[in-house]
mmCIF file of C-alpha atoms and ligand atoms in Angstrom:
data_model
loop_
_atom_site.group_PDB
_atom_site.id
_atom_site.type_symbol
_atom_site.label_atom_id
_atom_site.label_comp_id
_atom_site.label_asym_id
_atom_site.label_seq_id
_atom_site.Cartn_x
_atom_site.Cartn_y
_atom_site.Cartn_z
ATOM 1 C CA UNK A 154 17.630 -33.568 -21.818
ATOM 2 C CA UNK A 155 19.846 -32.285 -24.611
ATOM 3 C CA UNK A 156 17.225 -33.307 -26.955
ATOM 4 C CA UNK A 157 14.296 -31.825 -25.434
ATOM 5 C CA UNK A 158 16.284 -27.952 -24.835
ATOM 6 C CA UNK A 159 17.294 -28.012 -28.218
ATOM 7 C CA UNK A 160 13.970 -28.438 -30.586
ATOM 8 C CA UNK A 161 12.970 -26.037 -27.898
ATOM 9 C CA UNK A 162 15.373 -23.448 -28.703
ATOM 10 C CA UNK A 163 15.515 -23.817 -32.486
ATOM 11 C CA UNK A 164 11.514 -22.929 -32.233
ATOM 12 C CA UNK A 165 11.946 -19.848 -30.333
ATOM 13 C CA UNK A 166 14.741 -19.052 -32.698
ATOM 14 C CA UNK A 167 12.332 -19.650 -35.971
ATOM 15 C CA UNK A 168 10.170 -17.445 -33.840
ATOM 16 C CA UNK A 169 11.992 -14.436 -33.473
ATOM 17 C CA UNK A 170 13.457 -14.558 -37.014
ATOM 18 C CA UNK A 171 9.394 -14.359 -37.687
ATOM 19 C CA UNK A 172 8.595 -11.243 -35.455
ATOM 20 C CA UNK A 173 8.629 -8.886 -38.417
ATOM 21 C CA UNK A 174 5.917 -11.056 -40.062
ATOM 22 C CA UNK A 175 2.524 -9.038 -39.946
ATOM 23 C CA UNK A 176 0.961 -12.456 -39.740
ATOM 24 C CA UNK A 177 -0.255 -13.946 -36.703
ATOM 25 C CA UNK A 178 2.933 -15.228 -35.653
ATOM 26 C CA UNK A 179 3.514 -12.021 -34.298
ATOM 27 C CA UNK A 180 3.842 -11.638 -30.988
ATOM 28 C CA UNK A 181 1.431 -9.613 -29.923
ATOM 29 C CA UNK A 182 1.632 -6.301 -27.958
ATOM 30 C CA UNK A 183 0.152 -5.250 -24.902
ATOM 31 C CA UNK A 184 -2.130 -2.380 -25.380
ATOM 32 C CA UNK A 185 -1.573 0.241 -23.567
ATOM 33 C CA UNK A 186 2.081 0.217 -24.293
ATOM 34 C CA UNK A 187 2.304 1.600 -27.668
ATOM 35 C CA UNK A 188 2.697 5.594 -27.457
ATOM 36 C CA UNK A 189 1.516 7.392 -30.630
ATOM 37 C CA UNK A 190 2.609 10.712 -29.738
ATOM 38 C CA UNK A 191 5.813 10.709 -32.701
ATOM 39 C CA UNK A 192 3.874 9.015 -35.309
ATOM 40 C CA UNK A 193 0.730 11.558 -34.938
ATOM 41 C CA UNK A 194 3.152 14.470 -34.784
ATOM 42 C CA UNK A 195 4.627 13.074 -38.048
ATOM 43 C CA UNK A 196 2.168 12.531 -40.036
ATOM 44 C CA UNK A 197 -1.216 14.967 -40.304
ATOM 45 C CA UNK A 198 -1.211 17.223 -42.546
ATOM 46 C CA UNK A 199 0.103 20.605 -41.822
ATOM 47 C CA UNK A 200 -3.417 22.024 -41.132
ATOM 48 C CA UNK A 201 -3.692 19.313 -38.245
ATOM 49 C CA UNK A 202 -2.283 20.866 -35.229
ATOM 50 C CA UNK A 203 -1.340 17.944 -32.496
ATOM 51 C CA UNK A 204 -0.395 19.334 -28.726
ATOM 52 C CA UNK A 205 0.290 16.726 -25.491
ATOM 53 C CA UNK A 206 -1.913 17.413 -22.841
ATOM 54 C CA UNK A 207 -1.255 14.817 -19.824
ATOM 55 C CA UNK A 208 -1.921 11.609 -21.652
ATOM 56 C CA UNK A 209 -3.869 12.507 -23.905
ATOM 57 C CA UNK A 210 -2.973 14.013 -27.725
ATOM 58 C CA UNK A 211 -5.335 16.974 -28.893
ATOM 59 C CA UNK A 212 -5.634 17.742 -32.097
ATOM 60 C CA UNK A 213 -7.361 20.858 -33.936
ATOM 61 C CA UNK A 214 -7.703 21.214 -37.747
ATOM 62 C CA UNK A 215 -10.736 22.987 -39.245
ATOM 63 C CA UNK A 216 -11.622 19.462 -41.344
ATOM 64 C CA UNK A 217 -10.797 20.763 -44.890
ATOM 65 C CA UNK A 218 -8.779 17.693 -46.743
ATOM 66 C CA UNK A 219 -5.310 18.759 -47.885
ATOM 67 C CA UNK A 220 -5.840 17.187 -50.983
ATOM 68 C CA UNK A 221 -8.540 17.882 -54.290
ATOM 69 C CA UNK A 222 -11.775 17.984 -54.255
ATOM 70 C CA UNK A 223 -14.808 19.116 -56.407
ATOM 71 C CA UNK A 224 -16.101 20.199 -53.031
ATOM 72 C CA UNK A 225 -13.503 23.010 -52.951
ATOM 73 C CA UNK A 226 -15.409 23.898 -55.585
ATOM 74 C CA UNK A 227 -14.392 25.115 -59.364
ATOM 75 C CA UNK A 228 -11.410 27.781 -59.290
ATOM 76 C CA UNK A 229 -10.147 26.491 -56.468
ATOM 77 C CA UNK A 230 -6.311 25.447 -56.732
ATOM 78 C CA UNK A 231 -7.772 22.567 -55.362
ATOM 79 C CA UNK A 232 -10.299 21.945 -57.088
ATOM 80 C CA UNK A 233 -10.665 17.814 -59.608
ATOM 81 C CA UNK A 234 -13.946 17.085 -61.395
ATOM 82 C CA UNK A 235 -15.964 13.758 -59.667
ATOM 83 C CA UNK A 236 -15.179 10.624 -60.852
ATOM 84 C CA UNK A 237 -17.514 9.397 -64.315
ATOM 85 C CA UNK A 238 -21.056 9.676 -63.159
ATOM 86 C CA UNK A 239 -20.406 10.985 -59.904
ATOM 87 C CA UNK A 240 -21.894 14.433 -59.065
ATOM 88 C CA UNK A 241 -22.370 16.872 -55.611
ATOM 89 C CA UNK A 242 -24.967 16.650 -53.361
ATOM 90 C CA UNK A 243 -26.495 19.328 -52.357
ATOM 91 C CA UNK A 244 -24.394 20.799 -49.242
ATOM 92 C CA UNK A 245 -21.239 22.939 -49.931
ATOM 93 C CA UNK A 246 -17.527 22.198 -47.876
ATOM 94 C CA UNK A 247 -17.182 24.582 -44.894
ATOM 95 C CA UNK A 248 -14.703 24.970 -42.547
ATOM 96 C CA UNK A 249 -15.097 23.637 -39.127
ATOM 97 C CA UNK A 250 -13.499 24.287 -35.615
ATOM 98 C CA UNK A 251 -12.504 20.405 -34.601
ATOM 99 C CA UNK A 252 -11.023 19.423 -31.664
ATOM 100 C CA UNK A 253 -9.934 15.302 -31.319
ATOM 101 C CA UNK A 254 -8.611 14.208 -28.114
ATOM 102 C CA UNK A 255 -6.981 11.007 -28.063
ATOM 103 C CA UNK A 256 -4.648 8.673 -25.343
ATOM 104 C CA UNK A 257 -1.455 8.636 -26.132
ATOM 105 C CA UNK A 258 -1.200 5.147 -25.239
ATOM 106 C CA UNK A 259 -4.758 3.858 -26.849
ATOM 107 C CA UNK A 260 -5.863 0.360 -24.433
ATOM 108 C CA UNK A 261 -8.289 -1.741 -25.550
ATOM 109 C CA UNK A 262 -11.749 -1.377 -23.623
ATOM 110 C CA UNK A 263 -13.901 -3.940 -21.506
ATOM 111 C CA UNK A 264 -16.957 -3.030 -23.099
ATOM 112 C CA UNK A 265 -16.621 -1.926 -26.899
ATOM 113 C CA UNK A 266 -19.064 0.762 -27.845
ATOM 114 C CA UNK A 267 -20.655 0.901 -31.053
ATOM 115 C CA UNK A 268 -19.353 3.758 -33.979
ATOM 116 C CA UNK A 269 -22.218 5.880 -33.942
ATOM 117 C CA UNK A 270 -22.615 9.233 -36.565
ATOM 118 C CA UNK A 271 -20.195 11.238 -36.731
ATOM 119 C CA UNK A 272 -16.622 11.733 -37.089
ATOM 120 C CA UNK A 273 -15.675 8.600 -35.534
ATOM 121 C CA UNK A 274 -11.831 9.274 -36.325
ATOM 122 C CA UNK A 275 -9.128 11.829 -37.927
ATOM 123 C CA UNK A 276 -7.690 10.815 -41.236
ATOM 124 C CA UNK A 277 -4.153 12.181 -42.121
ATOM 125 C CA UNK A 278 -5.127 14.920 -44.086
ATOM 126 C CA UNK A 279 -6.940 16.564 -42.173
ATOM 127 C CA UNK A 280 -11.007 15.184 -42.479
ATOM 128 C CA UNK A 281 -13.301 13.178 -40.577
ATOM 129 C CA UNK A 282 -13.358 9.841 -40.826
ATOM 130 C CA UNK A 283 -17.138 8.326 -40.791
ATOM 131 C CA UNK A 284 -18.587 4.770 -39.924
ATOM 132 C CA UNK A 285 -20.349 3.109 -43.209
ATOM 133 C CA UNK A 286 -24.051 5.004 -42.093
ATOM 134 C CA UNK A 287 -25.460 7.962 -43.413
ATOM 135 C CA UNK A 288 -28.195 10.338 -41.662
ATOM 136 C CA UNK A 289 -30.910 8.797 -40.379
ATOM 137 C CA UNK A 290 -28.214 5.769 -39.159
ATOM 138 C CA UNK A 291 -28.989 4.032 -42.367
ATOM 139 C CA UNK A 292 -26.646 2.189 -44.710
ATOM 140 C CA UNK A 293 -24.616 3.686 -47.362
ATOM 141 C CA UNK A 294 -26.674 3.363 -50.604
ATOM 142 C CA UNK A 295 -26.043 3.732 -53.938
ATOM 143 C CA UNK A 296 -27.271 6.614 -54.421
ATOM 144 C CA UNK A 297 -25.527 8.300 -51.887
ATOM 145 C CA UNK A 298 -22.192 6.818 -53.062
ATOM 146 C CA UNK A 299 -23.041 8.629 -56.613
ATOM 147 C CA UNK A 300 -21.561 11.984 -54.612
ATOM 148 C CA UNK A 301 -18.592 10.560 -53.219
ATOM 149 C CA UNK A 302 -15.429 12.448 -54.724
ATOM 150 C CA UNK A 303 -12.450 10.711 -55.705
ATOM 151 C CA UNK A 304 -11.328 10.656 -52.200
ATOM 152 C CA UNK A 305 -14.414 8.619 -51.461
ATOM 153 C CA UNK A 306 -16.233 11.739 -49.483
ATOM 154 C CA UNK A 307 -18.485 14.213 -49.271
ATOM 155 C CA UNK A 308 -19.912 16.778 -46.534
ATOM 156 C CA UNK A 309 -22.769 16.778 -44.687
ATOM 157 C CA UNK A 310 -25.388 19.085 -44.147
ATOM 158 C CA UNK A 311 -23.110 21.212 -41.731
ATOM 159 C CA UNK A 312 -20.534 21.297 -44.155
ATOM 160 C CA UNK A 313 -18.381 18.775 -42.551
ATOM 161 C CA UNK A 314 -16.280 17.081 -45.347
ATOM 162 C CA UNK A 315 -15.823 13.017 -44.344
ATOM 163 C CA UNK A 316 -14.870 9.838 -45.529
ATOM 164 C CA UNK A 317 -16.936 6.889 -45.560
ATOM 165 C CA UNK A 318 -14.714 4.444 -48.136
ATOM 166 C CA UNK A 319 -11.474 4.093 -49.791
ATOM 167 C CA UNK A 320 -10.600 6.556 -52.392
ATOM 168 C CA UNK A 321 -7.305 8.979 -53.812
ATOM 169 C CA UNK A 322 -5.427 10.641 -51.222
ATOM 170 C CA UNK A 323 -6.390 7.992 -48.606
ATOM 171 C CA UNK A 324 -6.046 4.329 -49.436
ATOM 172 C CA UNK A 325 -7.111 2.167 -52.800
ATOM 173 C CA UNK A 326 -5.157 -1.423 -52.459
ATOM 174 C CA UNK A 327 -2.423 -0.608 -49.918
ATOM 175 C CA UNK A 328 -0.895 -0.415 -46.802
ATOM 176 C CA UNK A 329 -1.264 3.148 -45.998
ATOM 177 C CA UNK A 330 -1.917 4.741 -42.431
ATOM 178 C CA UNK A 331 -5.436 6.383 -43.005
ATOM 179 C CA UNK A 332 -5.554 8.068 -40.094
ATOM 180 C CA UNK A 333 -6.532 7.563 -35.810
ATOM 181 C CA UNK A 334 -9.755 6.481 -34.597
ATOM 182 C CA UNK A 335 -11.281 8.307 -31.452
ATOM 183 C CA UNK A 336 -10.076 5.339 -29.789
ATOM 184 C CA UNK A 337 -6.628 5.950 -30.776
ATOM 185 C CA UNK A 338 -5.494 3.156 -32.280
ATOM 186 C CA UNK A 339 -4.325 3.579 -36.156
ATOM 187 C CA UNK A 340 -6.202 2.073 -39.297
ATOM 188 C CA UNK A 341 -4.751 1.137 -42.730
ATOM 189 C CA UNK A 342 -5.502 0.337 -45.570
ATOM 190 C CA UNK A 343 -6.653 -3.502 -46.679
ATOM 191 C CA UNK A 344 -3.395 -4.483 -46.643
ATOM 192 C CA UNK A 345 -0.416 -4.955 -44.034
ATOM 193 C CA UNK A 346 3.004 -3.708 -44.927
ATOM 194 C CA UNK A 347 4.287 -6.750 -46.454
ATOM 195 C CA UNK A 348 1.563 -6.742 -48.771
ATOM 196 C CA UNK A 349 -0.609 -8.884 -47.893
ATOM 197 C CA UNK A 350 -4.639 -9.490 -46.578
ATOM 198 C CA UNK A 351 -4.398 -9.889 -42.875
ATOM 199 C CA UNK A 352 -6.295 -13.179 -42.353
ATOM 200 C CA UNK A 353 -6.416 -12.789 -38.719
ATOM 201 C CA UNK A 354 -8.619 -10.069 -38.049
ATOM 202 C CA UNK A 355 -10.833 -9.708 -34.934
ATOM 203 C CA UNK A 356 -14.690 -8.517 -34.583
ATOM 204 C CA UNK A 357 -13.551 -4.773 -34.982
ATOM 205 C CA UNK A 358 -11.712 -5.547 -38.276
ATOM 206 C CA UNK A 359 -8.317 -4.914 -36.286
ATOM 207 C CA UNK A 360 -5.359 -7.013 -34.971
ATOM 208 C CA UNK A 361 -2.055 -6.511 -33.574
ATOM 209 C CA UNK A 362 1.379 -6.985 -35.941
ATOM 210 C CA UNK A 363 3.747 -4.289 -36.449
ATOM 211 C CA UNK A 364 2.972 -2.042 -39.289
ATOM 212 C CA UNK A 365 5.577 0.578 -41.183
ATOM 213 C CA UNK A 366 5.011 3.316 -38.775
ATOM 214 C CA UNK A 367 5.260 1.004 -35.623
ATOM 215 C CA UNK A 368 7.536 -1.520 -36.839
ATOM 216 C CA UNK A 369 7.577 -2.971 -33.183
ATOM 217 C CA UNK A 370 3.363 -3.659 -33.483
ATOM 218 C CA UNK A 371 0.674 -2.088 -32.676
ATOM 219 C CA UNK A 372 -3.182 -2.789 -32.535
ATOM 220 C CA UNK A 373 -4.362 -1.509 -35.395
ATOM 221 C CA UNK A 374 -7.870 -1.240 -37.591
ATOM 222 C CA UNK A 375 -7.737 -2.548 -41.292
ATOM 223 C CA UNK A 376 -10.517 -1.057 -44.118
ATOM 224 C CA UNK A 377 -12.848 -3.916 -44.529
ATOM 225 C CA UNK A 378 -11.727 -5.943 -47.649
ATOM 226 C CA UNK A 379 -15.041 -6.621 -49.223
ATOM 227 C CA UNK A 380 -15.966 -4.506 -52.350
ATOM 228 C CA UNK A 381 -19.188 -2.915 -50.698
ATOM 229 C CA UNK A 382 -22.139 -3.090 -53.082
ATOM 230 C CA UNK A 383 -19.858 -4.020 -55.931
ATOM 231 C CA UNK A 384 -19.526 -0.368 -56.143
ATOM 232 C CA UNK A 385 -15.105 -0.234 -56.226
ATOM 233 C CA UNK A 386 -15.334 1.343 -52.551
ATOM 234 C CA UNK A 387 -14.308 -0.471 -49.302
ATOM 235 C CA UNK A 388 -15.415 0.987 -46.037
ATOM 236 C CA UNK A 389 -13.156 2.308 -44.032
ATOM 237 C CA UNK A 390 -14.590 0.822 -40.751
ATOM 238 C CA UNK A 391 -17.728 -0.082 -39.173
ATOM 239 C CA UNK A 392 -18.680 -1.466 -36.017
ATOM 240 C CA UNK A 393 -17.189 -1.136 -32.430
ATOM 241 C CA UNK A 394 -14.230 0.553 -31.434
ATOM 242 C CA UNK A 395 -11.647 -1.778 -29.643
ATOM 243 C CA UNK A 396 -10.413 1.094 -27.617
ATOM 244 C CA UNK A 397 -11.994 4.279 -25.492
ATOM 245 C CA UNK A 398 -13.644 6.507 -27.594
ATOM 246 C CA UNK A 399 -12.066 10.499 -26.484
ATOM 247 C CA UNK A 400 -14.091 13.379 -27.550
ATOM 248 C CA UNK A 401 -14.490 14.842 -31.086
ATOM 249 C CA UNK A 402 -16.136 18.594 -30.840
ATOM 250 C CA UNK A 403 -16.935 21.256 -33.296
HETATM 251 ZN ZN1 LIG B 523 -21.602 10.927 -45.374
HETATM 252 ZN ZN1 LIG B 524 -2.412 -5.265 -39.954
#
């Protein structure tokens, strides 16, 4: 008996001393169970308010980035030249009136709708995050990545200031929280917190394994890690959600 129980126990041991791995040996959490309330609080931007309403989290911010842009245009405090051969297309930043409503406990979903147009998420500082489509539903082109900022954005015809890729102020090569998804759940950047490419990623480009603002796991998203068109940018997600999309209005 003796020698069954033990090779049993020195596994689950090796196990647990593995649990802050972000690999797959992980154990995985039950969505559901993970409330973002503290982390969302903590970490928008200042022009992000977040209230609790029931179980959900609201959050308000009028969409501006709280970092530089050329988009805040020249004499701005704000304002950063594009990147080399970069310039602005032809619609100027304007504040919006956004409201985000998200669970506090983001679940995955039976059925996993489709990111559509849109803000399809919150980033940190304060802007939309978009899928990798521009008007018309159709793929981000070259062309259109030629007025991407530095921060890998640019507004829409309304104004609305988003991200579509990876940029300055969000996430290049790293780790870093991006922002919440209307599902809820978080998304980094390519990398997880101890550095390297999660190799384990599902159909939504997510996966559970704790991450450094919910060191005991969480679902999250990760940016795509493919260099799209050969163009430097990675896209910050595309696809379904793996949660409940709650409403974004303006
Ligand atoms: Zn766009
Ligand atoms: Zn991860």
């Amino acid at each position: 008996m003796q020698k069954i129980i033990f090779p049993m126990l020195l596994l689950g041991l090796l196990a647990c001393s593995k649990s802050d791995d972000t690999s797959s040996t992980t154990t995985p959490t039950t969505t559901g169970s993970v409330d973002i309330t503290s982390v969302v609080k903590a970490k928008f931007a200042s022009g992000v308010t977040v209230t609790v309403s029931g179980d959900n989290l609201v959050l308000k911010c009028d969409g501006r980035p709280n970092h530089k842009t050329p988009y805040w245009g020249a004499g701005n405090a704000l304002y950063e030249p594009f990147p080399s051969g970069h310039a602005a297309n032809p619609n100027t930043m304007v504040a919006q009136n956004y409201t985000m409503t998200i669970p506090a406990k983001p679940a995955a979903a039976t059925t996993h709708e489709e990111t559509s147009l849109g803000a399809i998420g919150l980033a940190i500082t304060g802007a939309p995050i978009f899928n990798n489509n521009e008007g018309g539903n159709v793929a981000l082109n070259a062309g259109t990545i030629t007025s991407f900022d530095g921060a890998g954005a640019h507004p829409a015809q309304a104004g609305d200031y988003h991200y579509h890729v990876t940029g300055t102020y969000t996430t290049t090569d790293d780790a870093n929280l991006v922002g919440f998804l209307r599902d809820g759940f978080p998304l980094y950047g390519r990398k997880d917190k101890d550095g390297t490419y999660p190799s384990n990623l599902d159909a939504y480009n997510g996966h559970t394994a704790a991450t450094n603002e919910f060191p005991n796991g969480i679902y999250h998203y990760h940016t795509r890690n493919e260099n799209y068109l050969n163009t430097g940018y990675y896209i910050l997600k595309s696809g379904s959600y793996y949660g409940t999309k709650g409403t974004f209005t303006q």
